[in-house]
Short mmCIF file of C-alpha atoms in Angstrom, two decimals:
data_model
loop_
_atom_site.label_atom_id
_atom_site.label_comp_id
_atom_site.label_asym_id
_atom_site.label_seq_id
_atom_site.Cartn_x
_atom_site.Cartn_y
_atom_site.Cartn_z
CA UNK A 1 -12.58 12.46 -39.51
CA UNK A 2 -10.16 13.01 -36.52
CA UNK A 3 -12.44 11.64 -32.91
CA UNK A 4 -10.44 14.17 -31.10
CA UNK A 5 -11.81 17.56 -32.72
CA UNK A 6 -15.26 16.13 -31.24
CA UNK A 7 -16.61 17.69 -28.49
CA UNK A 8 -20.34 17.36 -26.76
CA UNK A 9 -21.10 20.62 -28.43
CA UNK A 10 -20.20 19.26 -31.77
CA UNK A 11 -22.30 16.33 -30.79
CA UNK A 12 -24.96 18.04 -29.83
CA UNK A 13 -25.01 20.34 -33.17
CA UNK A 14 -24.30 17.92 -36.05
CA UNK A 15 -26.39 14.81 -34.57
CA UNK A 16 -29.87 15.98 -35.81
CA UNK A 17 -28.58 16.87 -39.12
CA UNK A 18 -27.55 12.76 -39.56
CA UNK A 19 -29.24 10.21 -40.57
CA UNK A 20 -31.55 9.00 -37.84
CA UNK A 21 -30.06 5.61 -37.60
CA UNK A 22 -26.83 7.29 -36.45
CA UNK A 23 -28.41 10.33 -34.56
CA UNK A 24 -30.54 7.83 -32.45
CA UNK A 25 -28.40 5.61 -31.75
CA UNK A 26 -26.01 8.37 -30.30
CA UNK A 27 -28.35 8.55 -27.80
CA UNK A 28 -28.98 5.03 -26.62
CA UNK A 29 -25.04 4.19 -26.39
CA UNK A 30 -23.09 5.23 -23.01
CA UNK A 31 -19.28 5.22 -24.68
CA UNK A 32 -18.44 8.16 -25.02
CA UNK A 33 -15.97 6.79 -27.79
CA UNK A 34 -18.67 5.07 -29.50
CA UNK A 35 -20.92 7.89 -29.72
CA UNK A 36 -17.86 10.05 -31.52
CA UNK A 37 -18.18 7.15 -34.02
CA UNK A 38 -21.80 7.38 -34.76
CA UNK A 39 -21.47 10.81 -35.12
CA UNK A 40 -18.33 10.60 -37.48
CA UNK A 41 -20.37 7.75 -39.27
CA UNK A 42 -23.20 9.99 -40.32
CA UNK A 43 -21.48 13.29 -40.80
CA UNK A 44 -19.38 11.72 -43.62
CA UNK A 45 -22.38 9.72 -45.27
CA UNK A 46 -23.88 13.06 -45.03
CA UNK A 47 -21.03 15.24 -46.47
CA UNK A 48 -19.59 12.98 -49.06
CA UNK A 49 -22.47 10.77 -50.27
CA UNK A 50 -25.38 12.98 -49.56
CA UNK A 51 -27.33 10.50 -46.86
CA UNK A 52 -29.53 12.40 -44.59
CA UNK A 53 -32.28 9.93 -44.24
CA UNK A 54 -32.01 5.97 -43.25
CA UNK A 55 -34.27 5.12 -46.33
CA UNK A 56 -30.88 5.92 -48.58
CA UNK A 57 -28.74 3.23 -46.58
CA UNK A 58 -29.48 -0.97 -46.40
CA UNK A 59 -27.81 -2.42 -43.44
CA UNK A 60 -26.80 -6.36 -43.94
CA UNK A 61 -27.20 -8.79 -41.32
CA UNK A 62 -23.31 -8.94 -40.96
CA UNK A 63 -23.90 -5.41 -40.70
CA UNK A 64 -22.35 -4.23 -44.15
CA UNK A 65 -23.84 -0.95 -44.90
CA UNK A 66 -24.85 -0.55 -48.81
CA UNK A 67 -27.10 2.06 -50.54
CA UNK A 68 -30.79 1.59 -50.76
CA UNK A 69 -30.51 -0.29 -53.98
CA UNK A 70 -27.74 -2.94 -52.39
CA UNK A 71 -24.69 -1.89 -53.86
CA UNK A 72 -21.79 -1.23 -51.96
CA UNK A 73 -19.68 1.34 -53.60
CA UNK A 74 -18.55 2.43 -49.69
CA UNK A 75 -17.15 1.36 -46.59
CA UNK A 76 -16.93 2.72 -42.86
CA UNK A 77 -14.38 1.95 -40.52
CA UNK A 78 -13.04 3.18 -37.28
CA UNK A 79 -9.82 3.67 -34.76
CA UNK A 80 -8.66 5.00 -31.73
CA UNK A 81 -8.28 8.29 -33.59
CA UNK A 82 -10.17 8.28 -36.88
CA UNK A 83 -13.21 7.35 -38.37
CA UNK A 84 -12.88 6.68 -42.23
CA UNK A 85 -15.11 6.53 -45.51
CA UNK A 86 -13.54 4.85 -48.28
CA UNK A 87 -15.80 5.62 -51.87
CA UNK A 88 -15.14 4.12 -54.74
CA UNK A 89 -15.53 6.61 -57.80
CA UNK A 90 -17.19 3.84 -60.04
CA UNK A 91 -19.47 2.34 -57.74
CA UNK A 92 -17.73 -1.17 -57.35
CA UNK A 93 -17.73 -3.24 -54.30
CA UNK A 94 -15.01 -2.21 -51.89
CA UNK A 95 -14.14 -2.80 -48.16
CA UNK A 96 -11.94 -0.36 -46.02
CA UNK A 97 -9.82 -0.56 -42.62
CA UNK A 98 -8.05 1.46 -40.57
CA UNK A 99 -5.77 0.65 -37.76
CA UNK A 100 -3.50 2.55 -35.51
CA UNK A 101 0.03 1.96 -35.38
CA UNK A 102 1.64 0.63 -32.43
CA UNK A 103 5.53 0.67 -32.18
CA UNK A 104 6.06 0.84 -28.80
CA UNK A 105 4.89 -2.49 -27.40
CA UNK A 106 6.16 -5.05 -24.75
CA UNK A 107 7.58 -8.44 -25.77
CA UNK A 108 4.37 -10.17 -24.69
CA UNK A 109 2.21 -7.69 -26.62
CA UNK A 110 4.43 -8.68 -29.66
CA UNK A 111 3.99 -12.04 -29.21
CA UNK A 112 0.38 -12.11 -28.68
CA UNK A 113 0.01 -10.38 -31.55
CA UNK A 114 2.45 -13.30 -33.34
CA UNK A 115 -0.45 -15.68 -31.94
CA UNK A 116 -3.19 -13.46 -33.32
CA UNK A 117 -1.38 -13.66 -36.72
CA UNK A 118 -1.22 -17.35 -36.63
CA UNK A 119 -4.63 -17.58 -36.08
CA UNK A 120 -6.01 -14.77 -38.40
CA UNK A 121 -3.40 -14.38 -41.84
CA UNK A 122 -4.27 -16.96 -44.12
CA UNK A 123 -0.57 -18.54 -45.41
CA UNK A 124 0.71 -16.27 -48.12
CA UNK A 125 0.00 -13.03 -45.56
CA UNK A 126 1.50 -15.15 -42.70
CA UNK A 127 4.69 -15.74 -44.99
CA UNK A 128 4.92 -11.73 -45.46
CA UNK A 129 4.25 -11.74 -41.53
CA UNK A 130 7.16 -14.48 -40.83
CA UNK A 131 9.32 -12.43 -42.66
CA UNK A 132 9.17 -9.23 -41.27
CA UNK A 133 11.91 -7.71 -39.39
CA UNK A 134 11.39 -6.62 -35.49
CA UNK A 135 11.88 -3.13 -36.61
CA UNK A 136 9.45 -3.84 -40.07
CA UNK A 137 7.07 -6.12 -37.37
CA UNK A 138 4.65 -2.82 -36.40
CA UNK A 139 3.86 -1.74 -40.00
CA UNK A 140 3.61 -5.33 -41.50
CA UNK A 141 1.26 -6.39 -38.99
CA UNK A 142 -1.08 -3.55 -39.71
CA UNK A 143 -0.88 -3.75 -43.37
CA UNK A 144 -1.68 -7.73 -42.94
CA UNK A 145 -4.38 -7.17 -40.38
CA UNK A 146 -6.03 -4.60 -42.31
CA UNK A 147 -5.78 -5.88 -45.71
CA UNK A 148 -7.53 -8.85 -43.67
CA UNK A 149 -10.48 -6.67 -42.09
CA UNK A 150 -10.65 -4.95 -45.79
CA UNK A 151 -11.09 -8.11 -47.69
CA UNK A 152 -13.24 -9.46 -45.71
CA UNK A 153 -15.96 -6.35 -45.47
CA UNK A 154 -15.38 -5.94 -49.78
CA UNK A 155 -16.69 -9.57 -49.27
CA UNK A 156 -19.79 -8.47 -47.14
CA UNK A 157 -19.12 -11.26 -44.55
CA UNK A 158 -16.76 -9.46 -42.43
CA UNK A 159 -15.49 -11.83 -39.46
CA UNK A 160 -18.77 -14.07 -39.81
CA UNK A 161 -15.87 -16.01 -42.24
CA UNK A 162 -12.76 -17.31 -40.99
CA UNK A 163 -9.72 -16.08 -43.00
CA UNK A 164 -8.13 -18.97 -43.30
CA UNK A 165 -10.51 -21.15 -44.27
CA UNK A 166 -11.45 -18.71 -46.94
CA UNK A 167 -7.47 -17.99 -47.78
CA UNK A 168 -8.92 -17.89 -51.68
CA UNK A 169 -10.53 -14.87 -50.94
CA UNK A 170 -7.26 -12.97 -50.73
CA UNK A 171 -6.54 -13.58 -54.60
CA UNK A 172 -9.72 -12.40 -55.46
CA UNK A 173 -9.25 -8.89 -54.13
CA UNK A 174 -6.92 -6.27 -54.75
CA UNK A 175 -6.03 -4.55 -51.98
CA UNK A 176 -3.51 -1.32 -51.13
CA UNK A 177 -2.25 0.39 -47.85
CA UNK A 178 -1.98 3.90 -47.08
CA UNK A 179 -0.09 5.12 -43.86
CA UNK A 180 -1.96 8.54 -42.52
CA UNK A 181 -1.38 9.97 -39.38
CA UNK A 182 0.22 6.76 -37.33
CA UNK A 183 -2.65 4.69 -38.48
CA UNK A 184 -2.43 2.40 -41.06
CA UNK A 185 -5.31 1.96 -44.39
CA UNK A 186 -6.46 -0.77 -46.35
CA UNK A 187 -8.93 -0.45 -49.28
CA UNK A 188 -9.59 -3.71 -51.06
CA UNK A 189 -11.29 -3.90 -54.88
CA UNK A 190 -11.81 -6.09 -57.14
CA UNK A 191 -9.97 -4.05 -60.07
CA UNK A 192 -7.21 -2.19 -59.41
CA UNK A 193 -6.81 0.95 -56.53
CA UNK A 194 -5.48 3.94 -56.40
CA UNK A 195 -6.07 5.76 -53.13
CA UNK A 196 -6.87 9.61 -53.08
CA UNK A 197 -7.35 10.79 -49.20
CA UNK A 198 -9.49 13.45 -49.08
CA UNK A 199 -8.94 15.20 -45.16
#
């Protein structure tokens, strides 16, 4: 759901038709970013899995969102431009990210981002990163960093675990990235993915 087609209006009209957790917590933040994510949040729970009420959702203390029974056939995830709902069609596990491209950044933004993939891409995902060209460097980075984010939600810990401590966890899932609009998506599985956007 593209942030920038929200307005106050639209706000204002879809937010009592959400689920309340969303719709009341749209108005207790102040970012005005934050509240187009709430909003995006519960309008696609709403439209694509039928949740209206906060009795249909669980929310995990790492903050993973499941259905009422626990299972976690979904994921949210948000950008700059984009709020996302990844739904898998047979109910298994899966975790989703979404990124925005960046190919137009300064050599110290490149190289703090080199020093945020040292720190973050367990060894085989660092190896990818090492051997990415400057002009291959933008897209690499945020197919590494979100197949990171996307692993790590499918494994319902999220950033509570440190990637490379955990490195295993990266042969466990299956994971695929989808370029859409300047961002970047990961979906990660455990059985195999094929991605179907739905806009």
């Amino acid at each position: 759901m593209n942030h920038n087609k929200i307005t106050q209006d639209t706000i204002d009209a879809l937010r009592p038709t959400i689920a309340p957790h969303y719709g009341n917590a749209i108005l207790t933040v102040k970012n005005a970013k934050r509240k187009i994510e709430l909003l995006c949040s519960g309008v696609l729970l709403k439209e694509h899995l039928g949740i209206k009420e906060d009795r249909q959702l669980q929310i995990a203390g790492s903050g993973c969102l499941a259905f009422a029974d626990g299972s976690r056939g979904f994921c949210l995830s948000h950008a700059r431009d984009y709020t996302i709902l990844a739904v898998s069609e047979n109910h298994s596990v899966i975790g989703a990210d979404i990124e925005e491209l960046s190919f137009d950044l300064s050599e110290k933004a490149v190289h703090h981002r080199a020093i945020v993939a040292k720190r973050v891409f367990p060894p085989a995902l660092m190896a990818q990163y090492r051997a990415a060209s400057p002009q291959e460097e933008p897209r690499v980075f945020a197919a590494l960093w979100t197949r990171v984010e996307a692993v790590l939600k499918a494994d319902g810990a999220g950033f509570y675990k440190e990637p490379l401590q955990h490195a295993a966890l990266f042969d466990e899932w299956s994971c695929e990235n989808i370029e859409f609009d300047d961002h970047m998506i990961a979906i990660a599985s455990k059985s195999a993915i094929q991605i179907n956007l739905i806009c």
